[in-house]
């Protein structure tokens, strides 16, 4: 009985990572296909955020 109990939760846990694997693979493929555009957006986004955050923190 105790051996079956841990085996039951182990089944859904093993299924979750399997479903995540193909999802992450598709995400990586999309990033690779549009790596240049993604890099530009990622670089601009954090830069604008950091610039906007710094002046906001100073007056506060």
XYZ file of C-alpha atoms in Angstrom:
60
model
C 0.000 0.000 0.000
C 2.676 2.624 0.903
C 4.547 1.772 -2.298
C 1.447 2.451 -4.430
C 0.722 5.806 -2.760
C 3.954 7.552 -3.907
C 3.643 5.877 -7.313
C 0.262 7.548 -7.942
C 1.457 11.182 -7.597
C 4.613 10.293 -9.526
C 2.528 9.487 -12.609
C 0.992 12.985 -13.144
C 4.313 14.617 -12.209
C 6.090 12.696 -14.974
C 3.371 13.683 -17.470
C 3.705 17.418 -16.734
C 7.413 17.754 -17.709
C 6.711 15.714 -20.850
C 4.057 18.239 -21.916
C 6.380 21.139 -21.068
C 9.210 19.690 -23.172
C 7.463 20.146 -26.565
C 6.180 23.554 -25.471
C 9.664 24.802 -24.638
C 10.972 23.298 -27.875
C 8.435 25.258 -29.943
C 9.252 28.435 -28.011
C 12.975 27.963 -28.681
C 12.286 27.391 -32.381
C 10.265 30.622 -32.576
C 13.055 32.558 -30.844
C 15.657 31.070 -33.203
C 13.592 31.867 -36.308
C 13.096 35.490 -35.201
C 16.174 35.825 -33.010
C 17.117 39.222 -34.479
C 13.677 40.787 -33.874
C 13.366 39.164 -30.441
C 16.820 40.409 -29.419
C 15.942 43.960 -30.493
C 12.681 43.898 -28.514
C 14.310 42.337 -25.447
C 17.179 44.851 -25.496
C 14.881 47.875 -25.944
C 12.306 46.739 -23.362
C 14.702 46.365 -20.374
C 16.520 49.588 -21.326
C 13.287 51.609 -21.336
C 12.151 49.951 -18.110
C 15.432 50.684 -16.303
C 15.468 54.300 -17.533
C 11.848 54.826 -16.474
C 12.394 53.152 -13.096
C 15.485 55.193 -12.165
C 13.896 58.679 -12.498
C 10.771 57.427 -10.739
C 12.791 56.176 -7.752
C 14.770 59.440 -7.398
C 11.772 61.757 -6.744
C 10.255 59.164 -4.429
